[in-house]
mmCIF file of C-alpha atoms in Angstrom:
data_model
loop_
_atom_site.group_PDB
_atom_site.id
_atom_site.type_symbol
_atom_site.label_atom_id
_atom_site.label_comp_id
_atom_site.label_asym_id
_atom_site.label_seq_id
_atom_site.Cartn_x
_atom_site.Cartn_y
_atom_site.Cartn_z
ATOM 1 C CA MET A 45 112.412 111.368 74.640
ATOM 2 C CA LEU A 46 110.310 108.736 72.903
ATOM 3 C CA HIS A 47 109.298 109.434 69.311
ATOM 4 C CA GLY A 48 108.357 107.562 66.126
ATOM 5 C CA GLY A 49 104.580 107.352 66.514
ATOM 6 C CA LEU A 50 103.730 109.245 63.329
ATOM 7 C CA VAL A 51 106.559 107.635 61.353
ATOM 8 C CA SER A 52 105.340 104.171 62.358
ATOM 9 C CA ILE A 53 101.742 104.926 61.384
ATOM 10 C CA GLN A 54 102.775 106.317 57.998
ATOM 11 C CA ALA A 55 104.876 103.227 57.349
ATOM 12 C CA ILE A 56 102.082 100.658 57.784
ATOM 13 C CA ILE A 57 98.877 102.577 57.091
ATOM 14 C CA GLU A 58 98.344 100.829 53.739
ATOM 15 C CA GLU A 59 98.427 97.409 55.438
ATOM 16 C CA LEU A 60 96.052 98.217 58.297
ATOM 17 C CA LYS A 61 92.539 96.811 58.615
ATOM 18 C CA PRO A 62 89.787 99.332 57.694
ATOM 19 C CA SER A 63 88.863 100.246 61.272
ATOM 20 C CA GLU A 64 92.494 100.631 62.366
ATOM 21 C CA ARG A 65 93.241 102.654 59.240
ATOM 22 C CA LYS A 66 90.343 104.969 60.048
ATOM 23 C CA ALA A 67 91.822 105.666 63.473
ATOM 24 C CA ALA A 68 95.315 106.043 61.989
ATOM 25 C CA GLU A 69 94.111 108.592 59.450
ATOM 26 C CA PHE A 70 92.474 110.622 62.218
ATOM 27 C CA ILE A 71 95.696 110.563 64.245
ATOM 28 C CA LEU A 72 97.800 111.698 61.284
ATOM 29 C CA ALA A 73 95.342 114.522 60.566
ATOM 30 C CA HIS A 74 95.110 115.713 64.211
ATOM 31 C CA PRO A 75 98.344 114.749 66.033
ATOM 32 C CA GLU A 76 98.382 117.820 68.292
ATOM 33 C CA GLU A 77 94.853 117.050 69.468
ATOM 34 C CA VAL A 78 95.455 113.307 69.906
ATOM 35 C CA VAL A 79 98.211 113.727 72.519
ATOM 36 C CA LYS A 80 95.637 115.420 74.799
ATOM 37 C CA LEU A 81 92.898 112.796 74.367
ATOM 38 C CA SER A 82 91.925 109.732 76.362
ATOM 39 C CA VAL A 83 91.528 106.465 74.502
ATOM 40 C CA GLN A 84 87.764 106.764 74.933
ATOM 41 C CA LYS A 85 87.657 110.257 73.427
ATOM 42 C CA LEU A 86 89.909 109.301 70.508
ATOM 43 C CA ALA A 87 87.715 106.299 69.765
ATOM 44 C CA ASP A 88 84.629 108.532 69.805
ATOM 45 C CA LEU A 89 86.130 111.231 67.570
ATOM 46 C CA SER A 90 87.588 108.785 65.045
ATOM 47 C CA GLY A 91 84.441 106.652 64.918
ATOM 48 C CA VAL A 92 85.982 103.374 66.056
ATOM 49 C CA SER A 93 85.974 101.256 69.211
ATOM 50 C CA GLU A 94 88.440 101.582 72.070
ATOM 51 C CA ALA A 95 89.620 98.054 71.274
ATOM 52 C CA THR A 96 90.543 99.242 67.760
ATOM 53 C CA ILE A 97 92.796 101.943 69.206
ATOM 54 C CA ILE A 98 94.556 99.351 71.381
ATOM 55 C CA ARG A 99 94.949 96.996 68.398
ATOM 56 C CA LEU A 100 96.413 99.863 66.362
ATOM 57 C CA ALA A 101 99.024 100.512 69.059
ATOM 58 C CA ARG A 102 99.948 96.844 69.099
ATOM 59 C CA SER A 103 100.166 96.771 65.295
ATOM 60 C CA LEU A 104 102.771 99.504 65.723
ATOM 61 C CA ASN A 105 104.752 97.282 68.145
ATOM 62 C CA MET A 106 103.822 99.538 71.068
ATOM 63 C CA LYS A 107 102.613 98.511 74.498
ATOM 64 C CA GLY A 108 99.447 100.588 74.371
ATOM 65 C CA PHE A 109 97.825 103.946 73.689
ATOM 66 C CA GLN A 110 99.906 105.777 76.295
ATOM 67 C CA GLU A 111 103.136 104.830 74.548
ATOM 68 C CA LEU A 112 101.657 105.876 71.216
ATOM 69 C CA LYS A 113 100.736 109.294 72.661
ATOM 70 C CA LEU A 114 104.218 109.742 74.111
ATOM 71 C CA ARG A 115 105.804 108.901 70.777
ATOM 72 C CA ILE A 116 103.504 111.285 68.885
ATOM 73 C CA ALA A 117 104.358 114.039 71.372
ATOM 74 C CA GLY A 118 108.033 113.332 70.736
ATOM 75 C CA ASP A 119 107.435 113.570 66.987
ATOM 76 C CA LEU A 120 105.725 116.939 67.344
ATOM 77 C CA ASN A 121 108.625 118.253 69.408
ATOM 78 C CA LYS A 122 111.128 116.879 66.884
ATOM 79 C CA GLN A 123 109.322 118.445 63.911
ATOM 80 C CA THR A 124 110.018 121.923 65.216
ATOM 81 C CA SER A 125 113.727 121.344 64.631
ATOM 82 C CA MET A 126 113.829 118.705 61.903
ATOM 83 C CA GLY A 127 111.231 119.031 59.156
ATOM 84 C CA SER A 128 110.371 116.490 56.450
ATOM 85 C CA TYR A 129 111.798 114.926 53.317
ATOM 86 C CA GLN A 130 112.600 117.226 50.421
ATOM 87 C CA GLU A 131 111.683 116.587 46.799
ATOM 88 C CA ILE A 132 114.723 116.458 44.526
ATOM 89 C CA MET A 133 114.411 119.088 41.801
ATOM 90 C CA MET A 134 116.300 117.792 38.780
ATOM 91 C CA GLU A 135 116.486 121.259 37.268
ATOM 92 C CA GLY A 136 117.908 122.718 40.467
ATOM 93 C CA SER A 137 121.464 123.822 41.124
ATOM 94 C CA VAL A 138 124.178 121.428 42.233
ATOM 95 C CA GLU A 139 124.100 123.101 45.654
ATOM 96 C CA SER A 140 120.340 122.512 46.039
ATOM 97 C CA ILE A 141 120.750 118.853 45.042
ATOM 98 C CA MET A 142 123.586 118.454 47.553
ATOM 99 C CA GLN A 143 121.435 119.891 50.322
ATOM 100 C CA ALA A 144 118.283 117.909 49.465
ATOM 101 C CA VAL A 145 119.977 114.520 49.048
ATOM 102 C CA SER A 146 121.994 114.970 52.246
ATOM 103 C CA TRP A 147 118.951 116.142 54.203
ATOM 104 C CA ASN A 148 116.870 113.159 53.081
ATOM 105 C CA ASN A 149 119.635 110.751 54.086
ATOM 106 C CA ILE A 150 119.845 112.368 57.530
ATOM 107 C CA GLN A 151 116.041 112.288 57.880
ATOM 108 C CA SER A 152 115.936 108.604 56.934
ATOM 109 C CA ILE A 153 118.485 107.734 59.636
ATOM 110 C CA GLN A 154 116.618 109.807 62.230
ATOM 111 C CA ASP A 155 113.290 108.160 61.360
ATOM 112 C CA THR A 156 114.855 104.694 61.448
ATOM 113 C CA LEU A 157 115.940 105.237 65.050
ATOM 114 C CA SER A 158 112.220 105.614 65.826
ATOM 115 C CA VAL A 159 111.346 102.118 64.585
ATOM 116 C CA LEU A 160 114.532 100.135 65.284
ATOM 117 C CA SER A 161 114.337 98.041 68.464
ATOM 118 C CA GLY A 162 117.444 97.996 70.643
ATOM 119 C CA GLU A 163 116.350 94.649 72.037
ATOM 120 C CA GLU A 164 116.168 93.130 68.554
ATOM 121 C CA VAL A 165 119.573 94.593 67.637
ATOM 122 C CA ALA A 166 121.071 92.950 70.738
ATOM 123 C CA ARG A 167 119.428 89.617 69.899
ATOM 124 C CA ALA A 168 120.687 89.794 66.299
ATOM 125 C CA ALA A 169 124.234 90.569 67.424
ATOM 126 C CA GLU A 170 124.208 87.652 69.859
ATOM 127 C CA ALA A 171 122.803 85.224 67.264
ATOM 128 C CA MET A 172 125.447 86.219 64.714
ATOM 129 C CA ALA A 173 128.273 86.046 67.268
ATOM 130 C CA ARG A 174 127.507 82.441 68.178
ATOM 131 C CA ALA A 175 126.588 81.201 64.665
ATOM 132 C CA ARG A 176 128.626 78.527 62.911
ATOM 133 C CA LYS A 177 127.874 80.250 59.592
ATOM 134 C CA ILE A 178 126.024 83.422 58.570
ATOM 135 C CA ASP A 179 124.267 83.501 55.195
ATOM 136 C CA VAL A 180 123.235 86.942 53.941
ATOM 137 C CA TYR A 181 120.694 87.209 51.122
ATOM 138 C CA GLY A 182 120.021 90.368 49.116
ATOM 139 C CA VAL A 183 119.210 91.085 45.477
ATOM 140 C CA GLY A 184 119.443 94.327 43.511
ATOM 141 C CA ALA A 185 120.208 97.288 45.763
ATOM 142 C CA SER A 186 119.981 95.026 48.819
ATOM 143 C CA ALA A 187 122.983 93.062 47.504
ATOM 144 C CA VAL A 188 125.106 96.124 48.362
ATOM 145 C CA ILE A 189 123.976 95.861 51.983
ATOM 146 C CA ALA A 190 124.623 92.111 51.998
ATOM 147 C CA ALA A 191 128.180 92.660 50.731
ATOM 148 C CA ASP A 192 128.787 95.242 53.465
ATOM 149 C CA ILE A 193 127.682 92.749 56.128
ATOM 150 C CA ARG A 194 129.985 90.065 54.721
ATOM 151 C CA GLN A 195 132.958 92.437 54.684
ATOM 152 C CA LYS A 196 132.387 93.661 58.243
ATOM 153 C CA PHE A 197 131.762 90.322 59.916
ATOM 154 C CA SER A 198 134.514 88.529 58.003
ATOM 155 C CA ARG A 199 136.970 90.986 59.577
ATOM 156 C CA ILE A 200 136.210 89.552 63.020
ATOM 157 C CA ASN A 201 136.679 85.948 61.932
ATOM 158 C CA LEU A 202 133.006 85.034 61.555
ATOM 159 C CA TRP A 203 132.108 82.747 58.676
ATOM 160 C CA CYS A 204 129.879 85.073 56.697
ATOM 161 C CA GLU A 205 128.860 84.701 53.034
ATOM 162 C CA ALA A 206 126.732 87.049 50.927
ATOM 163 C CA TYR A 207 124.614 85.768 48.047
ATOM 164 C CA SER A 208 122.870 87.932 45.445
ATOM 165 C CA ASP A 209 121.972 85.128 43.042
ATOM 166 C CA PHE A 210 118.770 83.227 43.840
ATOM 167 C CA HIS A 211 120.169 79.799 42.942
ATOM 168 C CA ALA A 212 123.256 80.435 45.066
ATOM 169 C CA GLN A 213 121.024 81.497 47.965
ATOM 170 C CA LEU A 214 118.973 78.312 47.762
ATOM 171 C CA THR A 215 122.048 76.115 47.344
ATOM 172 C CA SER A 216 123.528 77.524 50.529
ATOM 173 C CA ALA A 217 120.230 77.638 52.436
ATOM 174 C CA VAL A 218 119.687 73.877 52.142
ATOM 175 C CA THR A 219 123.066 73.235 53.823
ATOM 176 C CA LEU A 220 122.337 75.362 56.901
ATOM 177 C CA THR A 221 121.658 73.901 60.345
ATOM 178 C CA GLU A 222 120.171 75.042 63.642
ATOM 179 C CA ARG A 223 123.620 76.450 64.501
ATOM 180 C CA ASP A 224 123.473 78.923 61.606
ATOM 181 C CA VAL A 225 121.921 82.309 60.771
ATOM 182 C CA ALA A 226 120.209 83.385 57.558
ATOM 183 C CA PHE A 227 119.972 87.165 57.218
ATOM 184 C CA GLY A 228 117.481 88.356 54.585
ATOM 185 C CA ILE A 229 117.525 91.945 53.332
ATOM 186 C CA SER A 230 114.591 93.422 51.428
ATOM 187 C CA TYR A 231 113.472 97.018 51.868
ATOM 188 C CA SER A 232 109.971 96.236 50.570
ATOM 189 C CA GLY A 233 109.769 92.926 52.403
ATOM 190 C CA GLN A 234 108.165 91.506 49.266
ATOM 191 C CA THR A 235 111.145 90.156 47.292
ATOM 192 C CA GLU A 236 110.220 86.641 46.195
ATOM 193 C CA ASP A 237 113.823 85.369 45.964
ATOM 194 C CA ILE A 238 114.460 86.364 49.577
ATOM 195 C CA ILE A 239 111.176 84.853 50.754
ATOM 196 C CA GLN A 240 111.939 81.490 49.142
ATOM 197 C CA SER A 241 115.542 81.428 50.365
ATOM 198 C CA LEU A 242 114.551 82.264 53.951
ATOM 199 C CA MET A 243 111.791 79.650 53.897
ATOM 200 C CA GLU A 244 114.364 77.015 52.946
ATOM 201 C CA ALA A 245 116.803 78.201 55.624
ATOM 202 C CA LYS A 246 114.037 78.178 58.222
ATOM 203 C CA GLN A 247 113.115 74.626 57.265
ATOM 204 C CA GLN A 248 116.715 73.611 58.005
ATOM 205 C CA GLY A 249 116.434 75.130 61.494
ATOM 206 C CA ALA A 250 118.547 78.252 60.967
ATOM 207 C CA THR A 251 117.833 81.423 62.955
ATOM 208 C CA ILE A 252 116.233 83.988 60.628
ATOM 209 C CA ILE A 253 117.104 87.694 60.848
ATOM 210 C CA THR A 254 115.500 90.205 58.497
ATOM 211 C CA LEU A 255 116.030 93.848 57.606
ATOM 212 C CA THR A 256 112.987 95.455 55.980
ATOM 213 C CA LYS A 257 111.037 98.684 56.111
ATOM 214 C CA PHE A 258 108.841 98.961 59.199
ATOM 215 C CA GLY A 259 105.607 96.985 59.223
ATOM 216 C CA PRO A 260 104.344 93.493 58.420
ATOM 217 C CA SER A 261 105.633 91.839 55.244
ATOM 218 C CA PRO A 262 106.220 88.299 53.933
ATOM 219 C CA VAL A 263 109.959 88.613 54.588
ATOM 220 C CA ALA A 264 109.621 90.001 58.132
ATOM 221 C CA ASP A 265 106.910 87.451 58.946
ATOM 222 C CA LEU A 266 109.481 84.653 58.491
ATOM 223 C CA ALA A 267 111.929 86.155 60.973
ATOM 224 C CA ASP A 268 112.917 85.169 64.467
ATOM 225 C CA ILE A 269 114.569 88.590 64.824
ATOM 226 C CA ARG A 270 113.247 91.647 62.965
ATOM 227 C CA LEU A 271 115.268 94.777 62.211
ATOM 228 C CA TYR A 272 113.492 97.720 60.603
ATOM 229 C CA THR A 273 114.263 100.919 58.761
ATOM 230 C CA SER A 274 111.797 103.738 58.286
ATOM 231 C CA SER A 275 109.551 103.820 55.240
ATOM 232 C CA VAL A 276 110.884 106.665 53.070
ATOM 233 C CA GLU A 277 108.187 108.874 51.553
ATOM 234 C CA LYS A 278 107.133 107.551 48.148
ATOM 235 C CA SER A 279 107.092 111.000 46.564
ATOM 236 C CA ILE A 280 110.818 111.687 46.756
ATOM 237 C CA ARG A 281 113.059 110.692 43.880
ATOM 238 C CA SER A 282 115.932 109.903 46.249
ATOM 239 C CA GLY A 283 113.897 107.366 48.236
ATOM 240 C CA ALA A 284 116.034 104.386 47.173
ATOM 241 C CA MET A 285 119.204 106.255 48.126
ATOM 242 C CA ALA A 286 117.905 107.356 51.525
ATOM 243 C CA SER A 287 116.638 103.862 52.385
ATOM 244 C CA ARG A 288 120.041 102.376 51.482
ATOM 245 C CA ILE A 289 121.823 104.827 53.774
ATOM 246 C CA ALA A 290 119.436 103.922 56.604
ATOM 247 C CA GLN A 291 120.068 100.206 56.042
ATOM 248 C CA LEU A 292 123.841 100.697 56.103
ATOM 249 C CA ASN A 293 123.474 102.639 59.344
ATOM 250 C CA VAL A 294 121.549 99.739 60.911
ATOM 251 C CA ILE A 295 124.335 97.354 59.899
ATOM 252 C CA ASP A 296 126.918 99.674 61.475
ATOM 253 C CA ILE A 297 124.854 99.702 64.687
ATOM 254 C CA LEU A 298 124.583 95.903 64.646
ATOM 255 C CA PHE A 299 128.330 95.453 64.039
ATOM 256 C CA ILE A 300 129.421 97.847 66.789
ATOM 257 C CA THR A 301 126.911 96.238 69.193
ATOM 258 C CA LEU A 302 128.564 92.874 68.613
ATOM 259 C CA VAL A 303 132.076 94.338 68.928
ATOM 260 C CA SER A 304 131.189 96.137 72.174
ATOM 261 C CA ARG A 305 130.072 92.874 73.775
ATOM 262 C CA ARG A 306 133.166 90.888 72.739
ATOM 263 C CA GLN A 307 135.935 93.457 72.834
ATOM 264 C CA LYS A 308 138.669 91.141 74.141
ATOM 265 C CA GLU A 309 138.157 88.710 71.257
ATOM 266 C CA VAL A 310 137.275 91.151 68.505
ATOM 267 C CA ILE A 311 139.480 94.248 68.910
ATOM 268 C CA PRO A 312 142.734 92.319 68.231
ATOM 269 C CA LEU A 313 141.182 90.883 65.046
ATOM 270 C CA LEU A 314 140.127 94.328 63.848
ATOM 271 C CA GLU A 315 143.639 95.612 64.498
ATOM 272 C CA LYS A 316 145.205 92.691 62.596
ATOM 273 C CA THR A 317 143.013 93.252 59.550
ATOM 274 C CA ARG A 318 143.625 97.010 59.687
ATOM 275 C CA LEU A 319 147.392 96.497 59.743
ATOM 276 C CA ALA A 320 147.230 93.940 56.943
ATOM 277 C CA VAL A 321 145.393 96.376 54.674
ATOM 278 C CA SER A 322 147.490 99.382 55.685
ATOM 279 C CA ARG A 323 150.684 97.658 54.498
ATOM 280 C CA ASN A 324 149.403 97.927 50.934
ATOM 281 C CA LYS A 325 148.800 101.693 51.130
ATOM 282 C CA ARG A 326 151.312 104.294 50.026
ATOM 283 C CA SER A 327 152.495 106.589 52.788
#
């Protein structure tokens, strides 16, 4: 069942134009009612034009109002069994912290599946598989994700380098060609170092892949292929942790997608690297 309508709206509502935001706020306040409305009736009740409703759906990367309604209906059905993010109570017991942190991580992964495009994942996997070199850029917490990508893709004999230092990113970006991929990671989509590095890589003709939170951003706007995670609620203290888990899950999905399409070439390499590492483990 389709879902992700409400998650997508919440993720980009701050960036919407005033008329689209007005419609979005009405939808978030009355989701049960919206799934029963025509586009004309929703426009009338929210005080905007029908064209605004259509533009809102397109801003959410949806084909139209019908898809938006289907996704909202899926969200309402999902809420009966899932729930929402939990605030972390620092004075709580260890058990309550364990439950809340784990629940938020699970929720972040579930919400990310609502905004992650399978088509874009497939395109990213194909671009990385055929690349001469893969540059991965991430600073701060995103550097952890970049290192994970480098480790995974190096295991299957792809030339993959991760750079967390801005000067190192730029130095590598200027040497890229149209046969290469530059993968920029920034949850906010606003990280200046990543923007500048991707701009340089794009100027050299490299294919640009980005991983950001859902919605328009300077980082995502540079991309040829856009991968998204959900926008974790700002109120929770574990937001940075939950977003990192969601990003790592996207990378796992991307890696397995590539492996599944090139099993004959890749599985033997994975087995070789596994055996090489296992020889250094005590039995």
